[in-house]
Coordinates of C-alpha atoms in Angstrom, one line a residue:
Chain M
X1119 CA 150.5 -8.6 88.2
X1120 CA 152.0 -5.3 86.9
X1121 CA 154.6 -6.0 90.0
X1122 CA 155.4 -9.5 88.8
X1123 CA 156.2 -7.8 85.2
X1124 CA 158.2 -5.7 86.2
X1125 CA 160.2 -8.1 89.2
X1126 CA 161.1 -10.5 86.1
X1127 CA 162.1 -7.6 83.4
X1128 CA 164.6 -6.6 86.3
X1129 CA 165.5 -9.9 86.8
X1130 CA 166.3 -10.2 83.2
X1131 CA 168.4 -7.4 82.5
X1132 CA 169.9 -8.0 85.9
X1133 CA 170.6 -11.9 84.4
X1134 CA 171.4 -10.0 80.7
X1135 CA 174.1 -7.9 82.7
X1136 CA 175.6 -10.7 84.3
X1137 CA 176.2 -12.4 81.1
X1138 CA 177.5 -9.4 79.2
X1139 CA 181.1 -11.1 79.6
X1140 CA 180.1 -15.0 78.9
X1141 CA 184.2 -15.9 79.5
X1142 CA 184.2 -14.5 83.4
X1143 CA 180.3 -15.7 83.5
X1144 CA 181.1 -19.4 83.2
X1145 CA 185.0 -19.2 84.6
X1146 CA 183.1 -18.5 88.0
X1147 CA 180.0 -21.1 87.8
X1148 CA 183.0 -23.6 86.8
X1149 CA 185.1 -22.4 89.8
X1150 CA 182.4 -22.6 91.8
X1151 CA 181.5 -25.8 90.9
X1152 CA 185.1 -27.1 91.3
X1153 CA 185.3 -25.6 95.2
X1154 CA 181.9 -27.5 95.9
X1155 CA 183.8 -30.8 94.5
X1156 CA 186.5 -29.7 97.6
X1157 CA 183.6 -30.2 99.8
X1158 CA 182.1 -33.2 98.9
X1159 CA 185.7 -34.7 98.9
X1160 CA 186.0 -33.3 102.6
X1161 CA 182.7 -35.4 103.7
X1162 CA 183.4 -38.5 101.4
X1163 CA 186.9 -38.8 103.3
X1164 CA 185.3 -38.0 107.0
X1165 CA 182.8 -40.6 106.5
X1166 CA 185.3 -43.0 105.1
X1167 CA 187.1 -42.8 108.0
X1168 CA 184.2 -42.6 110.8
X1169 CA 181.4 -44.5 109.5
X1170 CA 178.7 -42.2 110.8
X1171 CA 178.0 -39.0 113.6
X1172 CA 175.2 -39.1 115.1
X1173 CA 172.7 -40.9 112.3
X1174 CA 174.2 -39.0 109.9
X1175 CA 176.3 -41.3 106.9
X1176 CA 178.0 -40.0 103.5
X1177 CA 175.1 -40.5 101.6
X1178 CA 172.7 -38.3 104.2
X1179 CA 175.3 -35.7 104.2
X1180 CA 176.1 -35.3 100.2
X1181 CA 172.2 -34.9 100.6
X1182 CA 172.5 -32.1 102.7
X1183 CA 174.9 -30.6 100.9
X1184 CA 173.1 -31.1 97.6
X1185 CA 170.1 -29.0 99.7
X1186 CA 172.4 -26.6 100.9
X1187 CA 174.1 -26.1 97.4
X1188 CA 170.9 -25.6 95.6
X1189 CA 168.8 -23.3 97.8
X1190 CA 171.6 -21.2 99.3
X1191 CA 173.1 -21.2 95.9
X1192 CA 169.9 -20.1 94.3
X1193 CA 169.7 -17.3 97.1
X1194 CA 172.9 -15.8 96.7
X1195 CA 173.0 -16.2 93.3
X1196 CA 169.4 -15.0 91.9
X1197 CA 168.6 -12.9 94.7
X1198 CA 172.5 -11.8 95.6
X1199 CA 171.5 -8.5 97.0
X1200 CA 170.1 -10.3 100.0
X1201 CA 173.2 -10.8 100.9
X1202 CA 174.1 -6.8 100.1
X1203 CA 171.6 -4.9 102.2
X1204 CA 173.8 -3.1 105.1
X1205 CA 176.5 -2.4 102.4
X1206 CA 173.1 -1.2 99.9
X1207 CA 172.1 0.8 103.1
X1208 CA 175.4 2.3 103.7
X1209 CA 175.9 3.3 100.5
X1210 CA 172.6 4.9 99.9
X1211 CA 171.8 2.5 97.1
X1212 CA 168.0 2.7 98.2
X1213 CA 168.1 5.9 97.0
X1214 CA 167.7 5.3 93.3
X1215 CA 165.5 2.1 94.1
X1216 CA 163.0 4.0 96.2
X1217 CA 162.2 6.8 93.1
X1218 CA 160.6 3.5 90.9
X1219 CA 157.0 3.2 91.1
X1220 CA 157.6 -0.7 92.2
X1221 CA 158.0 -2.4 95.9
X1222 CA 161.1 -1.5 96.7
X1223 CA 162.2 -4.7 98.8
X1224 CA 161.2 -7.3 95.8
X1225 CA 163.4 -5.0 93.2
X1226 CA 166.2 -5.0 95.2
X1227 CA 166.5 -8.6 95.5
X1228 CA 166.4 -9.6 92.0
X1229 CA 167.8 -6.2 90.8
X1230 CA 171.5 -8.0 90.8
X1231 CA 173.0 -11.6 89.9
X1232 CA 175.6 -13.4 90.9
X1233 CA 177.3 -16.2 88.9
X1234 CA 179.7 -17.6 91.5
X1235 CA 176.8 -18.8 93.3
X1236 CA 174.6 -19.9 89.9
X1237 CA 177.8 -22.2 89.9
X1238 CA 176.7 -23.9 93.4
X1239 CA 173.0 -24.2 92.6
X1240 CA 173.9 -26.0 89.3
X1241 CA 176.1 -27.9 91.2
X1242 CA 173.4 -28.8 93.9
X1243 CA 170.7 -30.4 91.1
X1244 CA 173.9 -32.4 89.3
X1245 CA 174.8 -33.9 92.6
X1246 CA 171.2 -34.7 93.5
X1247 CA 170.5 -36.5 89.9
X1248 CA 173.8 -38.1 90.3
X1249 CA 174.2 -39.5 94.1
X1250 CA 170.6 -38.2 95.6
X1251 CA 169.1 -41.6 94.4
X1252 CA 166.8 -39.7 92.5
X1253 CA 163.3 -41.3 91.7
X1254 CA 159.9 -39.6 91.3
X1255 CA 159.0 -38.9 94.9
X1256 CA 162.2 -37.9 95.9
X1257 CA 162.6 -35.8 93.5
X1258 CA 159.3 -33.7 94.3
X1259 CA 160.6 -33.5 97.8
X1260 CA 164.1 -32.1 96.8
X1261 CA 162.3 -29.4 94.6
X1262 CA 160.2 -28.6 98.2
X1263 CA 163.0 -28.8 100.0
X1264 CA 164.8 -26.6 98.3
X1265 CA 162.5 -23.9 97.8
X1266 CA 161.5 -23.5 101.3
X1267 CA 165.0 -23.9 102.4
X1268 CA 165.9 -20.9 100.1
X1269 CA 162.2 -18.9 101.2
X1270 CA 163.6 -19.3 104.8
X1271 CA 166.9 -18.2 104.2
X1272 CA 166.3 -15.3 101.9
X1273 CA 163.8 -14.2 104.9
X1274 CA 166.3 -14.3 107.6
X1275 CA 168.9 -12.5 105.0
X1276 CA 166.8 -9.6 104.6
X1277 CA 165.7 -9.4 108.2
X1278 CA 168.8 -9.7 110.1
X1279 CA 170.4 -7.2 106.9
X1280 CA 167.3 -4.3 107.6
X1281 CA 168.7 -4.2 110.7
X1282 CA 171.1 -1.6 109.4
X1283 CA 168.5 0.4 108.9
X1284 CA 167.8 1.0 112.2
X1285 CA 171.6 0.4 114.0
X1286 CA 173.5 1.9 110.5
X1287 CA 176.0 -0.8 111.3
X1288 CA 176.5 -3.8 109.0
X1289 CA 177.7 -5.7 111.7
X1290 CA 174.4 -7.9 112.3
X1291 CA 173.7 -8.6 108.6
X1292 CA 177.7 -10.0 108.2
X1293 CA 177.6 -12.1 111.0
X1294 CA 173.8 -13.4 110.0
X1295 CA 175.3 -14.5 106.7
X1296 CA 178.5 -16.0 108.3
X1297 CA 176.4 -18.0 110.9
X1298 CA 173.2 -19.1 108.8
X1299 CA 176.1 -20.7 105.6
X1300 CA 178.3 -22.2 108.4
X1301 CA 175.7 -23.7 110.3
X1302 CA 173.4 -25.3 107.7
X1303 CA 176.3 -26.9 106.3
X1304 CA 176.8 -29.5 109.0
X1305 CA 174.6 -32.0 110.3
X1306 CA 172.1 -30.8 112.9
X1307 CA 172.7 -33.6 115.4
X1308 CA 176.3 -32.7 116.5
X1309 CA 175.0 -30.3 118.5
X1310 CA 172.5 -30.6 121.6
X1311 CA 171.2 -28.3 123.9
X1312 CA 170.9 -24.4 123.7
X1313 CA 172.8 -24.6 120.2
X1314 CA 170.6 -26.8 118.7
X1315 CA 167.4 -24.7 119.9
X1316 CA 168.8 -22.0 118.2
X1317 CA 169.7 -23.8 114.9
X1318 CA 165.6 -24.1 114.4
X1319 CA 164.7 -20.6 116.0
X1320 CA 166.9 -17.5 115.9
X1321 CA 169.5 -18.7 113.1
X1322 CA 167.2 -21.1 111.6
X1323 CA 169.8 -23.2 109.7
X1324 CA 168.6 -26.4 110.0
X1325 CA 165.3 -25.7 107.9
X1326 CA 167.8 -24.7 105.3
X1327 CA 169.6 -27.7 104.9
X1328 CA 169.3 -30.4 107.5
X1329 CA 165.0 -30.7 107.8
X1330 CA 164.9 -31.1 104.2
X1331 CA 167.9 -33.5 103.7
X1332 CA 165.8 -35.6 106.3
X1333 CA 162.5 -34.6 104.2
X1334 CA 163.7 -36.6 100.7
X1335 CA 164.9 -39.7 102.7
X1336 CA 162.1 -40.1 105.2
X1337 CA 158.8 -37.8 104.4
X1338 CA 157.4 -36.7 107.8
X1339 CA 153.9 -34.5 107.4
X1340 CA 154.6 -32.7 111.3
X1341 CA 158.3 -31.6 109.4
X1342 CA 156.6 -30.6 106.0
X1343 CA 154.8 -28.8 107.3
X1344 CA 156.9 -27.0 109.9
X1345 CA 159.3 -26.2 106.4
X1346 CA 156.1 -24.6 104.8
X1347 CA 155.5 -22.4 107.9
X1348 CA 158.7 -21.4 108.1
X1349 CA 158.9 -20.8 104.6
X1350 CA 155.7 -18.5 104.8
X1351 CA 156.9 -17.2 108.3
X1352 CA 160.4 -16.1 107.9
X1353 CA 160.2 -14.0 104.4
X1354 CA 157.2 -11.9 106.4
X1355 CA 159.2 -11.3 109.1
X1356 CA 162.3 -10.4 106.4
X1357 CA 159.1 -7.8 104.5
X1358 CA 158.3 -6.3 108.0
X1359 CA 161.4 -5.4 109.4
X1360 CA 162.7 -3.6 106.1
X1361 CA 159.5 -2.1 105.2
X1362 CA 160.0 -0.6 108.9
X1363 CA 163.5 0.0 108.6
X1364 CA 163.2 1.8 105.6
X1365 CA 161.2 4.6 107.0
X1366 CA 164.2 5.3 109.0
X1367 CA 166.4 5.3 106.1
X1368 CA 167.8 8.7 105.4
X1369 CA 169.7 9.4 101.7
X1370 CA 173.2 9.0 101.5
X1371 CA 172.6 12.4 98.8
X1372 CA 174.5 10.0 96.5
X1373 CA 172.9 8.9 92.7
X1374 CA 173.3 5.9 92.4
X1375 CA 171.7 3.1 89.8
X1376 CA 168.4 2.1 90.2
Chain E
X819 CA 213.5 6.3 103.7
X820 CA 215.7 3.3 104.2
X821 CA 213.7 0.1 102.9
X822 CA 214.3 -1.2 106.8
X823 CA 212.0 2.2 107.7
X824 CA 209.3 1.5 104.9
X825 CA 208.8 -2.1 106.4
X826 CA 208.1 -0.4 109.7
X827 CA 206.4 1.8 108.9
X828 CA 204.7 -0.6 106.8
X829 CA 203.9 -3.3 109.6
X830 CA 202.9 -0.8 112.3
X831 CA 200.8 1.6 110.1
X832 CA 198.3 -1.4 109.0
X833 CA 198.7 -3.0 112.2
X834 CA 197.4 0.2 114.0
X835 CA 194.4 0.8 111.0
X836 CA 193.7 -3.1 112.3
X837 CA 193.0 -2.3 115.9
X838 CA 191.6 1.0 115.1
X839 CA 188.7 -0.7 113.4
X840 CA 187.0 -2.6 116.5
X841 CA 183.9 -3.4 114.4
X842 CA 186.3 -5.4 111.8
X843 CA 187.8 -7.1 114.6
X844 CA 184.8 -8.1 116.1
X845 CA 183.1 -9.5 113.4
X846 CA 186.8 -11.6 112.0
X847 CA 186.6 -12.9 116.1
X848 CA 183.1 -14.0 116.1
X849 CA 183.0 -15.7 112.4
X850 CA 186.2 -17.6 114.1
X851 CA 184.7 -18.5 117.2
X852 CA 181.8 -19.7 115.2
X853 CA 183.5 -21.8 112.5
X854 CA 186.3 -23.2 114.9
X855 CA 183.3 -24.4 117.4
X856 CA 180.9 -26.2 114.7
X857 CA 184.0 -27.9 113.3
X858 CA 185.8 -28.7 116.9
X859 CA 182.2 -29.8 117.8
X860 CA 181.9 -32.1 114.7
X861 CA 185.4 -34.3 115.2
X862 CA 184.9 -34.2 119.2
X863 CA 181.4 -36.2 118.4
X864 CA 183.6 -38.2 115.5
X865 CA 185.9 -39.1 117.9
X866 CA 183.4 -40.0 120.1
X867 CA 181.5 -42.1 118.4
X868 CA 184.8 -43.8 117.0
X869 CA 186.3 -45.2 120.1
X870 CA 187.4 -41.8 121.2
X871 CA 189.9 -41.4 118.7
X872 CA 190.1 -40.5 115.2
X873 CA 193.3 -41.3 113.3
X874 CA 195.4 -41.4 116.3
X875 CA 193.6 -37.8 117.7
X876 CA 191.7 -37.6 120.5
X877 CA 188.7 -35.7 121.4
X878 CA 190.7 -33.0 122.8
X879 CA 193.6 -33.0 120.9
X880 CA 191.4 -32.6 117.6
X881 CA 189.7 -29.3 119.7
X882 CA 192.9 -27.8 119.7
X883 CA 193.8 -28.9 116.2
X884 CA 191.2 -27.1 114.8
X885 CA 191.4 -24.5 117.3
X886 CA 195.1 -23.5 115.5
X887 CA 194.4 -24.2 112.4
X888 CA 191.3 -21.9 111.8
X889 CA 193.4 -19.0 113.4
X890 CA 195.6 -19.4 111.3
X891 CA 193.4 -19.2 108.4
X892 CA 190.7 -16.6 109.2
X893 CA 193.9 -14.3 110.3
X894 CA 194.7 -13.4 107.3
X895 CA 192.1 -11.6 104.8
X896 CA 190.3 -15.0 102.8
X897 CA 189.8 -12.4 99.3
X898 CA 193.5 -11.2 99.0
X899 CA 194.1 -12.8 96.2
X900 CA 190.6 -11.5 94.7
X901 CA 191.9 -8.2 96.0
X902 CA 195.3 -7.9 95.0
X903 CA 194.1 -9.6 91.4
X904 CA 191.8 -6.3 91.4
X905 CA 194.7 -3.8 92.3
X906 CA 196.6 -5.4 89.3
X907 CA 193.5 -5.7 86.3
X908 CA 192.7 -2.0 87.2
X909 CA 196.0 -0.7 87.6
X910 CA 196.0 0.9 90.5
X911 CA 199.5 -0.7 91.4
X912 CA 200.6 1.5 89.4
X913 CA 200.7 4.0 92.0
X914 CA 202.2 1.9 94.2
X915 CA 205.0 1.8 91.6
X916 CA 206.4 5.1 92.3
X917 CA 207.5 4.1 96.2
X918 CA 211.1 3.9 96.3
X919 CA 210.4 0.2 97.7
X920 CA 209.8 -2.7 96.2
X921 CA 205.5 -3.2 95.7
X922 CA 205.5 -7.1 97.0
X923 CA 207.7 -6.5 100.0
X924 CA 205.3 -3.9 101.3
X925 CA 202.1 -5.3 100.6
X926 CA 203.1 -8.3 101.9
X927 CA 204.5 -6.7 105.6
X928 CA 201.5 -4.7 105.3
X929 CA 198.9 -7.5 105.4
X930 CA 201.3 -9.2 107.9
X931 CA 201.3 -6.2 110.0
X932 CA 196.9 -6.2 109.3
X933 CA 197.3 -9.9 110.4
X934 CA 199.2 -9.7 113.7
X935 CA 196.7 -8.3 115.9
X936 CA 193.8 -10.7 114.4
X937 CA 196.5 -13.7 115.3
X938 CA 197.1 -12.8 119.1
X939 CA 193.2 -12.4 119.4
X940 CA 192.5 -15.5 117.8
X941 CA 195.2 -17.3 119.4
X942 CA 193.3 -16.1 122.4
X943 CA 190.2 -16.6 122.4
X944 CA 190.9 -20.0 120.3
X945 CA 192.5 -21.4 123.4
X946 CA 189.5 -20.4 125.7
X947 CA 186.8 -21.9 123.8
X948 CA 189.0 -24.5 123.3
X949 CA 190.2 -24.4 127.1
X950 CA 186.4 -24.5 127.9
X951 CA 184.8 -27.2 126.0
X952 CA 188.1 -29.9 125.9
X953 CA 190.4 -29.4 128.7
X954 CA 193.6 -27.7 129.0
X955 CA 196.4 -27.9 126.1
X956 CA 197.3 -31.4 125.6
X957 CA 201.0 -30.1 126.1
X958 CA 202.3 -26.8 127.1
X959 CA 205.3 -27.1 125.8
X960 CA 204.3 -27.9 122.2
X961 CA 201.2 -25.1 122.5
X962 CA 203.8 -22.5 122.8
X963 CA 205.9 -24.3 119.9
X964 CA 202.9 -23.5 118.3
X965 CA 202.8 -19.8 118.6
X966 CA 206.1 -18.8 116.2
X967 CA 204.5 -21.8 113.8
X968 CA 201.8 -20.0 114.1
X969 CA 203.5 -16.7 112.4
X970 CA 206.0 -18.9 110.3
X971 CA 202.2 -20.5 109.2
X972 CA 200.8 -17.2 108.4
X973 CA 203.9 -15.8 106.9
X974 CA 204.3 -18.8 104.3
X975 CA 200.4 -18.0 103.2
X976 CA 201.1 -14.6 102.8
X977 CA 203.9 -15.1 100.3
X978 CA 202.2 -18.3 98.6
X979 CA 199.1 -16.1 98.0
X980 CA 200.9 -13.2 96.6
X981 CA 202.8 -15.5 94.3
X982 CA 199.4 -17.2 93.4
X983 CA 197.6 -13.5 92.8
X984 CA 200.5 -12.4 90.7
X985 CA 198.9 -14.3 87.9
X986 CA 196.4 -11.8 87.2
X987 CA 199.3 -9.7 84.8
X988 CA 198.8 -12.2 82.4
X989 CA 194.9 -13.2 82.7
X990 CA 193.6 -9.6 84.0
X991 CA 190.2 -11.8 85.4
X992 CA 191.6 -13.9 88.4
X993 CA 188.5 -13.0 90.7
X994 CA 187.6 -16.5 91.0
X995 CA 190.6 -18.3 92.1
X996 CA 191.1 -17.4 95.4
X997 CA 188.3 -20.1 95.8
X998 CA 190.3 -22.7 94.4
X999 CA 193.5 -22.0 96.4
X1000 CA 191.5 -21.5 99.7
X1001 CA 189.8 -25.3 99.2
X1002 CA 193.8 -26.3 98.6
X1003 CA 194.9 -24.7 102.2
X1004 CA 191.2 -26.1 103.5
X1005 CA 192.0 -29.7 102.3
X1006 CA 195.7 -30.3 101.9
X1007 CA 197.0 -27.6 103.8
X1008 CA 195.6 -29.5 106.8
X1009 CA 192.4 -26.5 107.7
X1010 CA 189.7 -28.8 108.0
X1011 CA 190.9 -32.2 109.1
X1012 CA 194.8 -33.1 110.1
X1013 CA 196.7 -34.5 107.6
X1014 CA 196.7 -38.5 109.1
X1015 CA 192.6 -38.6 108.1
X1016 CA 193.7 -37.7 104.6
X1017 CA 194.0 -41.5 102.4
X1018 CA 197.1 -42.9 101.9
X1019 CA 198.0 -41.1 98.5
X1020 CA 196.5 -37.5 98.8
X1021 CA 198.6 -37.5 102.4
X1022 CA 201.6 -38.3 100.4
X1023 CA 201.1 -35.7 98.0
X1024 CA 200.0 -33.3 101.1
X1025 CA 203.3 -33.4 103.0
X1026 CA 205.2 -33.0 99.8
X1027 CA 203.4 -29.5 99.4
X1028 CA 203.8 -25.5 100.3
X1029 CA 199.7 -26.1 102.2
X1030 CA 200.6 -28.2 104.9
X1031 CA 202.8 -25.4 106.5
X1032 CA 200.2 -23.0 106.6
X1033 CA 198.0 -24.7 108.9
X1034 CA 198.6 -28.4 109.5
X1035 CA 202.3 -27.8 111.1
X1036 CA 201.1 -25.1 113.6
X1037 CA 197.8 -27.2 114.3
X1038 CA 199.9 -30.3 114.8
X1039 CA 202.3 -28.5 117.3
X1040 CA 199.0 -27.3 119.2
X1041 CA 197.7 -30.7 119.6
X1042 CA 200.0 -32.1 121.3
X1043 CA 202.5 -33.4 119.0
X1044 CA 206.7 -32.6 120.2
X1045 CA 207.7 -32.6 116.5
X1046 CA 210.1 -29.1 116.6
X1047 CA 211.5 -30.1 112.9
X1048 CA 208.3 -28.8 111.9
X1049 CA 209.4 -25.5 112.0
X1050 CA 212.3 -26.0 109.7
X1051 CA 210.4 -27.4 107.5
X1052 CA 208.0 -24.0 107.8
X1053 CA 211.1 -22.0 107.2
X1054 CA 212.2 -24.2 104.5
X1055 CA 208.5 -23.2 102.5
X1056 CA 208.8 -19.6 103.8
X1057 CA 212.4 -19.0 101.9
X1058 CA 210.9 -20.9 98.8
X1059 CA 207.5 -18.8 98.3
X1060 CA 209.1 -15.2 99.4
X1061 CA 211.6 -16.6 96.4
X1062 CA 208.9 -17.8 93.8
X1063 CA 206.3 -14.6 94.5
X1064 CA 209.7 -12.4 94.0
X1065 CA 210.6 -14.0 90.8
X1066 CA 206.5 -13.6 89.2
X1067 CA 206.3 -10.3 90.3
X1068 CA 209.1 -9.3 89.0
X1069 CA 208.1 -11.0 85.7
X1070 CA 204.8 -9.7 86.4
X1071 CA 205.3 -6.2 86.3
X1072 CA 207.2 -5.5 83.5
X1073 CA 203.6 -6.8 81.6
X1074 CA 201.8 -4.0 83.5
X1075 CA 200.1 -1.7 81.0
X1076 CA 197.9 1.0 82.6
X1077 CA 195.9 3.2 80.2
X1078 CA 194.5 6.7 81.3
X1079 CA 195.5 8.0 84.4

């Protein structure tokens, strides 16, 4: 409980301190929202011209992509520092973090916000209201969706990022980001083989986006619950290989902000 | 220094700090294998699925579309305008000031000269994934018309987002819209689909802009098409952004006000 409290006062200031300038705050959630608008074009033309890929029509994609938008959005945005843990470890911004008489791991993630990416969540629940056909049931599986999708890829973020702590490279982290974004944002079934293997294992993409896109139009119980498990699965594996990482982490002997 | 020397020295100093850092490299050449794959993959099954064609593309020819016209993209840093927008709000130009050269001309060789090993290594390895999964170029002779579109192509962004960044002497906070100018090269600039795909009137409007040099042109030589007046019309942008960034930074920096030091 005392963790809770003091994960959302962190969460609050770190909201309050992304705010302090309301102008830039809302210039980036509009740009943000503006460059998803580029995308949905993108898709709306492709399909215009092909009809379909593999199963996959406008309306299953812009479903996808309102998934995609909304978890990954929520992610980056809520729990940006995901996203910052080589850089956090090259830095020696653990320092600071690791003198607080609170998990380390859960303070870190919420400890900074990012608006650019509160832009693509909002914009992930307007397009699902607006062209997700939204009724009741649908609904309650795009709120599922979502949240597992982001519980699976703020798992992977902080596992494949703690692996800094053990190589001190950033390398792994970058590339994780890169590949996990870029993958989940096309549909699954354009690939086959070893690719798509690894789209539901190593770099598990598809339970980000594609599995719950599927989920809202067609509810499966064998893929619920394979979204739950990965949802519980994924952000232990993230705890356990920072919480073993981090005692290898040696100080940077810089002060930094906690 | 002659100003010939400080764009030498320019080119060749970042070009070297580019090579030097392999880990940088590494990770630009795997994020473009990556993205140039999943979006070759994704018109190949199009096309497939469409009579093997797709706006008058084939299966391969689209491989090697997109194989061009992500290197030309992911060559060059995506953030520069974020960057360069940062240099400006805080100032730190300022420094840059004091060279006895003029600031756009060598940050502009400078990131060209960051840019040019990234390009051969992408040009590379774009033509042996695409080599591997689609066949050989659908033309030779065009694939190598490709390569100086290729530079032309990068050269013409370079400029265009310099001119584009310069706007951060008059609103300080241009973070942001480097987003909006990367979904213009990603859409009409001919990134993510060739230009023919585009409907009727956004196609109009896409041929009539700066965009569709940065990407489509070299993309379209790469895929096949014998169309050399492509490349004038390349040289034709490249004259009119190095003019239009020269003119706003010009403007630009006589607004510069740096306090403290």
């Amino acid at each position: 409980m005392r963790t809770l409290r003091s994960v959302l006062a962190t969460l609050r200031a770190a909201v309050a301190e992304a705010r302090a300038n309301p102008g830039s705050f809302w210039t980036q959630v509009v740009t943000m929202a503006v460059n998803d608008l580029a995308w949905v074009a993108f898709w709306v033309i492709v399909f215009r011209k092909v009809g379909t890929i593999r199963g996959w029509d406008r309306d299953r994609i812009l479903l996808l992509f309102a998934v995609l938008t909304t978890d990954a959005g929520f992610v980056l945005g809520v729990l940006a520092n995901t996203k910052r843990i080589p850089e956090m470890v090259r830095d020696g911004e653990l320092d600071a973090a690791l003198t607080l008489p609170t998990p380390t791991l859960p303070h870190l993630l919420v400890r900074r916000v990012d608006a650019v990416n509160i832009g693509d969540c909002v914009f992930g629940v307007v397009l699902f209201l607006t062209l997700g056909h939204p009724t009741v049931g649908r609904t309650l599986v795009y709120v599922f969706g979502s949240l597992t999708g982001a519980a699976v890829m703020a798992g992977f973020l902080v596992a494949i990022g703690s692996l800094a702590l053990f190589t001190g490279r950033g390398e792994p982290g970058e590339l994780g980001l890169h590949a996990i974004i870029l993958l989940s944002s096309y549909p699954v079934d354009i690939f086959v083989g070893a690719t798509k293997i690894l789209l539901y294992t190593a770099v598990p993409a598809a339970f980000v986006s594609a599995v719950p896109a599927r989920l809202i139009d067609h509810v499966d119980g064998g893929q619920a619950a394979s979204m739950a498990g990965m949802a519980v699965a994924l952000p232990l594996v993230g705890w356990t290989v920072f919480t073993l990482g981090l005692r290898r982490y040696t100080s940077s002997s810089l002060w930094t902000r906690a | 220094m002659s100003a010939e020397r400080w764009a030498a020295v320019a080119v060749s100093s970042e070009g070297r700090r580019t090579l030097s850092d392999r880990s940088a490299l590494v990770v630009s050449l795997c994020f473009y294998a990556m993205v140039s794959t999943i979006l070759a993959t994704l018109w190949r099954t199009a096309a497939a699925g469409h009579g093997g064609e797709v706006a008058g593309y084939t299966g391969r020819e689209l491989t090697w579309y997109i194989a061009m016209s992500e290197a030309c993209t992911v060559t060059l840093n995506i953030r520069m305008i974020e960057l360069i927008g940062q240099d400006i709000a805080s100032g730190g130009i300022a420094v840059e000031l004091l060279r006895p050269a003029p600031v756009l001309w060598l940050r502009a060789l400078g990131e060209l000269g960051r840019a040019l090993p990234r390009m051969v290594a992408c040009a590379l390895l774009g033509g042996a994934l695409s080599w591997l999964t689609a066949g050989p170029p659908p033309h030779a002779g065009t694939w190598l018309l490709a390569l100086p579109a290729m530079l032309l192509g990068v050269s013409v962004n370079l400029m265009a987002q310099h001119a584009f960044a310069a706007i951060a002497f008059w609103i300080r906070d241009a973070r942001s819209t480097w987003f909006l100018y990367q979904k213009l090269v990603f859409m009409v600039g001919g990134m993510l689909l060739p230009l023919q795909i585009l409907p009727h009137a956004l196609r109009t409007v896409a041929f009539g802009l700066p965009f569709m040099a940065m990407a489509y042109v070299p993309a379209r030589l790469a895929s096949g098409h014998f169309e050399p007046a492509l490349l004038l019309v390349q040289a034709g942008w490249l004259v009119v952004m190095a003019a239009a960034a020269n003119a706003v930074w010009n403007l630009g920096q006589r607004r510069l006000q740096v306090v403290g030091g």
